[in-house]
Coordinates of C-alpha atoms in Angstrom, one line a residue:
X6 CA -33.3 72.7 54.6
X7 CA -33.3 74.2 58.1
X8 CA -37.1 74.0 58.3
X9 CA -37.2 70.3 57.1
X10 CA -38.2 67.7 59.7
X11 CA -35.4 65.4 58.6
X12 CA -31.7 65.8 59.3
X13 CA -29.5 67.6 56.8
X14 CA -27.2 64.7 56.1
X15 CA -30.1 62.5 55.0
X16 CA -31.3 65.0 52.5
X17 CA -27.8 65.3 51.0
X18 CA -27.6 61.5 50.7
X19 CA -30.9 61.3 48.9
X20 CA -29.9 64.0 46.5
X21 CA -26.7 62.3 45.7
X22 CA -28.4 58.9 45.1
X23 CA -31.0 60.5 42.7
X24 CA -28.2 62.2 40.8
X25 CA -26.3 58.9 40.4
X26 CA -29.5 57.1 39.1
X27 CA -30.1 59.9 36.6
X28 CA -26.5 59.7 35.4
X29 CA -26.7 55.9 34.9
X30 CA -30.0 56.3 33.1
X31 CA -28.5 58.8 30.7
X32 CA -25.5 56.5 30.1
X33 CA -27.8 53.6 29.2
X34 CA -29.8 55.7 26.8
X35 CA -26.6 56.9 25.0
X36 CA -25.2 53.4 24.8
X37 CA -28.4 51.9 23.3
X38 CA -28.5 54.7 20.7
X39 CA -24.9 54.0 19.6
X40 CA -25.4 50.3 19.4
X41 CA -28.5 50.7 17.2
X42 CA -26.6 52.8 14.8
X43 CA -23.8 50.2 14.5
X44 CA -26.0 47.1 14.4
X45 CA -24.9 44.9 11.6
X46 CA -27.1 43.7 8.9
X47 CA -28.8 40.3 9.3
X48 CA -26.6 37.5 8.2
X49 CA -27.6 36.0 4.9
X50 CA -28.1 32.3 4.9
X51 CA -26.5 30.4 1.9
X52 CA -28.1 27.3 0.8
X53 CA -25.3 25.2 -0.8
X54 CA -27.9 23.0 -2.4
X55 CA -28.9 25.8 -4.7
X56 CA -25.4 25.8 -6.2
X57 CA -23.6 23.2 -8.2
X58 CA -20.2 22.4 -9.5
X59 CA -17.2 24.4 -8.4
X60 CA -19.4 27.2 -7.0
X61 CA -20.4 25.1 -4.0
X62 CA -16.8 23.9 -3.5
X63 CA -15.5 27.5 -3.5
X64 CA -17.9 28.4 -0.7
X65 CA -16.7 25.7 1.6
X66 CA -13.1 25.0 0.5
X67 CA -10.1 27.3 1.0
X68 CA -7.8 28.2 -1.9
X69 CA -4.9 25.9 -2.4
X70 CA -2.5 28.9 -2.0
X71 CA -3.9 29.5 1.5
X72 CA -3.0 26.0 2.6
X73 CA 0.4 25.7 4.1
X74 CA 2.3 22.5 4.9
X75 CA 2.8 21.8 8.5
X76 CA 6.3 21.9 9.8
X77 CA 6.2 18.1 10.2
X78 CA 6.0 17.7 6.5
X79 CA 9.1 19.9 5.9
X80 CA 12.7 19.8 7.0
X81 CA 13.0 16.1 7.4
X82 CA 16.6 16.4 6.2
X83 CA 18.4 15.1 3.1
X84 CA 20.4 12.0 2.1
X85 CA 23.5 11.7 -0.1
X86 CA 23.8 8.4 -2.0
X87 CA 25.5 6.9 -5.0
X88 CA 24.3 4.4 -7.6
X89 CA 26.3 2.2 -10.0
X90 CA 25.1 -0.6 -12.3
X91 CA 27.5 -3.3 -13.6
X92 CA 25.9 -4.5 -16.8
X93 CA 28.2 -7.5 -17.2
X94 CA 27.7 -8.8 -13.7
X95 CA 24.0 -7.7 -13.6
X96 CA 24.6 -6.0 -10.3
X97 CA 23.6 -2.7 -8.8
X98 CA 25.8 -1.1 -6.1
X99 CA 24.1 1.4 -3.9
X100 CA 26.2 3.6 -1.6
X101 CA 24.6 5.3 1.4
X102 CA 27.0 8.2 2.0
X103 CA 25.6 10.6 4.7
X104 CA 22.6 12.5 5.9
X105 CA 22.3 16.1 6.9
X106 CA 19.8 18.3 8.9
X107 CA 17.7 15.3 9.9
X108 CA 14.5 15.9 11.9
X109 CA 15.0 15.5 15.6
X110 CA 13.0 12.6 16.9
X111 CA 14.2 12.4 20.5
X112 CA 13.3 14.7 23.4
X113 CA 16.9 15.8 23.6
X114 CA 16.7 17.4 20.2
X115 CA 18.7 14.6 18.4
X116 CA 18.1 11.3 16.7
X117 CA 19.7 7.8 16.4
X118 CA 19.5 7.4 12.6
X119 CA 20.1 4.4 10.4
X120 CA 19.1 3.6 6.8
X121 CA 17.2 0.7 5.3
X122 CA 17.8 0.1 1.5
X123 CA 15.8 -2.2 -0.8
X124 CA 14.4 -2.6 -4.3
X125 CA 10.6 -2.9 -4.8
X126 CA 11.3 -5.7 -7.2
X127 CA 12.7 -7.8 -4.4
X128 CA 11.4 -6.6 -1.1
X129 CA 12.5 -9.8 0.6
X130 CA 16.1 -8.6 0.4
X131 CA 16.8 -5.5 2.6
X132 CA 20.0 -4.0 3.9
X133 CA 20.6 -1.8 7.0
X134 CA 23.3 0.6 7.9
X135 CA 24.8 0.9 11.3
X136 CA 23.0 3.1 13.9
X137 CA 24.6 6.4 14.8
X138 CA 23.8 7.7 18.2
X139 CA 22.6 11.3 19.0
X140 CA 23.3 13.0 15.7
X141 CA 21.4 14.8 13.0
X142 CA 24.3 14.6 10.5
X143 CA 25.4 11.0 10.4
X144 CA 28.2 9.8 8.0
X145 CA 27.4 6.2 6.9
X146 CA 29.8 5.4 4.0
X147 CA 28.3 2.0 3.5
X148 CA 27.5 0.2 0.2
X149 CA 25.2 -2.6 -0.7
X150 CA 25.0 -4.8 -3.8
X151 CA 21.8 -6.1 -5.5
X152 CA 21.6 -8.8 -8.1
X153 CA 19.2 -7.3 -10.7
X154 CA 18.8 -8.5 -14.3
X155 CA 19.0 -5.7 -16.8
X156 CA 15.5 -6.3 -18.1
X157 CA 14.0 -5.8 -14.7
X158 CA 15.8 -2.6 -13.8
X159 CA 13.3 -0.2 -15.4
X160 CA 10.4 -1.9 -13.5
X161 CA 12.0 -1.4 -10.1
X162 CA 12.3 1.5 -7.6
X163 CA 15.2 2.1 -5.2
X164 CA 13.9 2.9 -1.7
X165 CA 16.1 4.4 1.1
X166 CA 14.3 4.9 4.4
X167 CA 15.9 6.8 7.3
X168 CA 14.8 5.5 10.7
X169 CA 15.3 6.7 14.3
X170 CA 16.4 3.8 16.5
X171 CA 14.6 3.2 19.7
X172 CA 15.7 0.5 22.1
X173 CA 12.4 0.1 24.0
X174 CA 9.8 1.1 21.4
X175 CA 9.0 0.9 17.7
X176 CA 11.5 2.6 15.5
X177 CA 10.2 5.9 14.0
X178 CA 10.7 6.6 10.3
X179 CA 12.2 10.1 9.7
X180 CA 11.7 10.1 5.9
X181 CA 12.6 8.3 2.7
X182 CA 13.9 8.7 -0.8
X183 CA 12.3 6.8 -3.7
X184 CA 14.1 6.7 -7.0
X185 CA 12.4 5.0 -10.0
X186 CA 15.2 3.3 -11.9
X187 CA 13.5 3.9 -15.2
X188 CA 14.2 7.6 -14.8
X189 CA 17.9 7.1 -14.1
X190 CA 20.8 7.0 -16.6
X191 CA 22.7 3.9 -15.3
X192 CA 25.4 4.3 -17.9
X193 CA 27.4 6.4 -15.5
X194 CA 28.0 6.5 -11.8
X195 CA 25.4 8.7 -10.0
X196 CA 26.2 10.6 -6.7
X197 CA 23.7 13.1 -5.5
X198 CA 21.7 14.6 -2.6
X199 CA 17.9 14.2 -2.3
X200 CA 15.5 15.7 0.2
X201 CA 13.7 13.2 2.5
X202 CA 10.0 12.9 1.9
X203 CA 7.3 11.6 4.2
X204 CA 7.1 7.9 4.1
X205 CA 4.5 6.6 1.8
X206 CA 2.2 3.7 2.5
X207 CA 3.6 0.3 2.4
X208 CA 3.5 -0.7 -1.2
X209 CA 2.0 -4.0 -2.3
X210 CA 4.7 -6.5 -3.0
X211 CA 4.9 -7.5 -6.6
X212 CA 4.5 -11.3 -6.7
X213 CA 4.3 -11.8 -10.4
X214 CA 1.7 -12.7 -13.0
X215 CA 0.3 -16.0 -14.4
X216 CA -1.5 -16.7 -17.7
X217 CA -3.9 -19.6 -18.1
X218 CA -7.0 -20.5 -20.2
X219 CA -10.3 -21.9 -19.1
X220 CA -12.8 -24.0 -21.1
X221 CA -16.0 -25.5 -19.9
X222 CA -18.4 -27.8 -21.8
X223 CA -21.7 -28.0 -20.0
X224 CA -23.0 -31.1 -21.8
X225 CA -20.0 -33.2 -20.6
X226 CA -19.3 -31.3 -17.4
X227 CA -15.6 -31.0 -18.3
X228 CA -13.6 -28.0 -17.1
X229 CA -10.2 -27.7 -18.8
X230 CA -7.5 -25.5 -17.2
X231 CA -4.4 -24.8 -19.3
X232 CA -1.5 -23.2 -17.3
X233 CA 0.4 -21.4 -20.1
X234 CA 3.2 -19.3 -18.5
X235 CA 4.2 -16.9 -15.7
X236 CA 6.3 -13.8 -15.6
X237 CA 8.0 -11.3 -13.2
X238 CA 7.7 -13.8 -10.3
X239 CA 9.1 -12.9 -6.9
X240 CA 12.7 -14.1 -6.3
X241 CA 12.7 -16.7 -3.7
X242 CA 16.2 -18.2 -3.9
X243 CA 19.4 -16.7 -2.6
X244 CA 20.8 -16.4 -6.2
X245 CA 17.9 -14.2 -7.2
X246 CA 15.8 -16.7 -9.1
X247 CA 13.1 -19.3 -8.3
X248 CA 12.1 -22.9 -9.2
X249 CA 8.4 -22.3 -9.8
X250 CA 5.5 -24.7 -10.3
X251 CA 1.8 -24.2 -10.3
X252 CA -1.0 -25.9 -8.3
X253 CA -4.6 -26.0 -9.4
X254 CA -7.3 -26.6 -6.8
X255 CA -11.0 -27.0 -7.2
X256 CA -13.1 -26.0 -4.1
X257 CA -16.7 -27.0 -3.8
X258 CA -18.9 -25.3 -1.2
X259 CA -15.8 -23.9 0.5
X260 CA -14.2 -27.4 0.9
X261 CA -11.1 -28.6 -0.9
X262 CA -12.1 -31.0 -3.6
X263 CA -9.6 -31.8 -6.4
X264 CA -6.1 -30.7 -7.2
X265 CA -3.4 -31.0 -9.9
X266 CA 0.1 -29.5 -10.3
X267 CA 2.5 -28.7 -13.1
X268 CA 6.1 -29.7 -13.5
X269 CA 8.9 -27.6 -11.8
X270 CA 10.8 -25.1 -14.0
X271 CA 14.4 -24.5 -12.7
X272 CA 16.1 -21.2 -12.2
X273 CA 13.6 -18.8 -13.8
X274 CA 11.2 -16.0 -13.0
X275 CA 9.4 -16.4 -16.3
X276 CA 8.5 -20.1 -16.7
X277 CA 6.6 -21.5 -19.6
X278 CA 4.4 -24.5 -18.8
X279 CA 1.7 -25.1 -21.4
X280 CA 0.2 -27.9 -19.3
X281 CA -3.5 -28.8 -19.3
X282 CA -5.7 -30.3 -16.6
X283 CA -9.2 -31.6 -17.1
X284 CA -11.7 -31.7 -14.2
X285 CA -15.2 -33.2 -14.2
X286 CA -17.6 -30.7 -12.8
X287 CA -21.3 -31.3 -13.3
X288 CA -23.3 -28.4 -14.6
X289 CA -25.4 -28.2 -11.5
X290 CA -22.3 -27.7 -9.4
X291 CA -20.4 -25.2 -11.6
X292 CA -21.9 -22.2 -9.7
X293 CA -20.6 -23.6 -6.4
X294 CA -17.0 -24.1 -7.5
X295 CA -14.0 -22.0 -6.8
X296 CA -10.9 -22.4 -9.0
X297 CA -7.6 -21.6 -7.0
X298 CA -4.4 -21.1 -8.9
X299 CA -1.3 -20.9 -6.7
X300 CA 2.4 -20.5 -7.8
X301 CA 5.0 -22.2 -5.6
X302 CA 8.8 -22.2 -5.3
X303 CA 10.2 -25.7 -5.2
X304 CA 13.0 -26.5 -2.7
X305 CA 14.7 -29.9 -2.3
X306 CA 16.1 -29.1 1.2
X307 CA 13.3 -27.1 2.9
X308 CA 9.6 -26.9 2.5
X309 CA 8.2 -25.5 -0.7
X310 CA 7.0 -21.9 -0.4
X311 CA 4.0 -20.2 -1.9
X312 CA 4.8 -17.1 -4.1
X313 CA 1.2 -16.0 -4.6
X314 CA -2.2 -17.2 -5.5
X315 CA -5.6 -16.1 -6.8
X316 CA -9.1 -17.7 -7.2
X317 CA -11.9 -17.5 -9.8
X318 CA -15.5 -18.3 -9.5
X319 CA -18.9 -16.7 -8.8
X320 CA -17.5 -15.4 -5.4
X321 CA -14.5 -13.7 -7.1
X322 CA -14.2 -10.1 -8.0
X323 CA -12.5 -7.9 -10.7
X324 CA -10.6 -9.6 -13.5
X325 CA -11.0 -13.0 -11.9
X326 CA -14.8 -12.8 -11.9
X327 CA -14.7 -11.4 -15.5
X328 CA -12.6 -14.3 -16.7
X329 CA -14.9 -16.8 -15.0
X330 CA -18.0 -15.1 -16.5
X331 CA -16.4 -15.1 -20.0
X332 CA -15.8 -18.8 -19.7
X333 CA -19.4 -19.5 -18.8
X334 CA -20.9 -17.3 -21.4
X335 CA -18.6 -18.9 -24.1
X336 CA -19.1 -22.6 -23.7
X337 CA -16.6 -24.9 -25.5
X338 CA -14.3 -22.0 -26.2
X339 CA -11.0 -21.6 -24.4
X340 CA -10.6 -18.1 -22.8
X341 CA -7.0 -17.1 -21.9
X342 CA -6.1 -14.2 -19.7
X343 CA -3.2 -12.8 -17.5
X344 CA -3.8 -12.4 -13.8
X345 CA -1.7 -10.7 -11.0
X346 CA -0.8 -12.9 -8.1
X347 CA -2.1 -11.9 -4.7
X348 CA -0.8 -12.4 -1.2
X349 CA -1.6 -15.9 0.2
X350 CA -3.2 -14.7 3.4
X351 CA -5.5 -12.3 1.5
X352 CA -6.8 -15.0 -0.8
X353 CA -7.2 -17.6 2.0
X354 CA -9.2 -15.1 4.0
X355 CA -11.5 -14.4 1.0
X356 CA -12.0 -18.1 0.4
X357 CA -12.9 -18.9 4.0
X358 CA -12.2 -22.6 3.6
X359 CA -13.7 -25.1 6.0
X360 CA -10.9 -27.3 7.3
X361 CA -10.7 -30.9 8.5
X362 CA -13.7 -31.9 6.4
X363 CA -13.7 -34.1 3.3
X364 CA -16.3 -33.9 0.7
X365 CA -17.4 -37.0 -1.2
X366 CA -17.1 -36.9 -4.9
X367 CA -20.4 -35.9 -6.6
X368 CA -22.1 -38.6 -8.6
X369 CA -22.2 -38.3 -12.3

């Protein structure tokens, strides 16, 4: 080192740098060797198309036991209620007692609960309890009376929905209790607690059913519609009944053409008509005709209200199309069938009527 032409400190620096490089090189070699020993096997590709049935499902779907309900689906609280049916008066008394451990819907950790009570057989008539502020354990102690004929009780469901009141926004539903009355022993007074469940989708309102027969004679072009009877109609009057009658419309090329109507049956939800109407429809027009059946509630003071309606024809679907097809495939033979009434707006939208236009009667 003393004989070297460079300073001593430079030689020491070079020596240290070489030693560091050698050390780093050794570390890299050791690391690569260890990684090569622990290198996992190449992943196998699974082609789900090569499997069928439950095998493919088991590869992509978790076990049901592994699925846990989210906290939102639990702990909605519970509701105490009572139920009593007076057979002589045909009345059902529903008592909303109290709720406990309700789910907090407000930012402050509380709710402003109230309860809506109704029967699916008469969704037009709904009752509400008072609103109780900032509590998860409200005591209601309110009762409501429904007029329900004994024969209709097994076909109805009692619905009690607990809502959170909000002054400036839409009220949020906390949960509900649905009690099918067919599963309840109404010979005694019932008082019990039930857990609140998540609110189900809004059920389709039961409007009733109507039975009628169709008969078409191609040679004469006569379409005969016989309105036979109806049943389980929606209650439209305050006393729990209706004054129903039926309108029959013929629509040609989406324009109103001819109409008839039955007599009015007073104070009944199951009227019997047995009234026939004959329309002249040329055979070359029968494919372009829609037959509209609508059931109405007559009112002397106010405007008559539609309970429900349906239409048949080549543009119809389901049972309505099947009934129309059976009529055409069995000329001169009356074909009778029951049909469920549908919401008025749904049928009108499907018909797509052209308004403010009159169609001249076709020539014979």
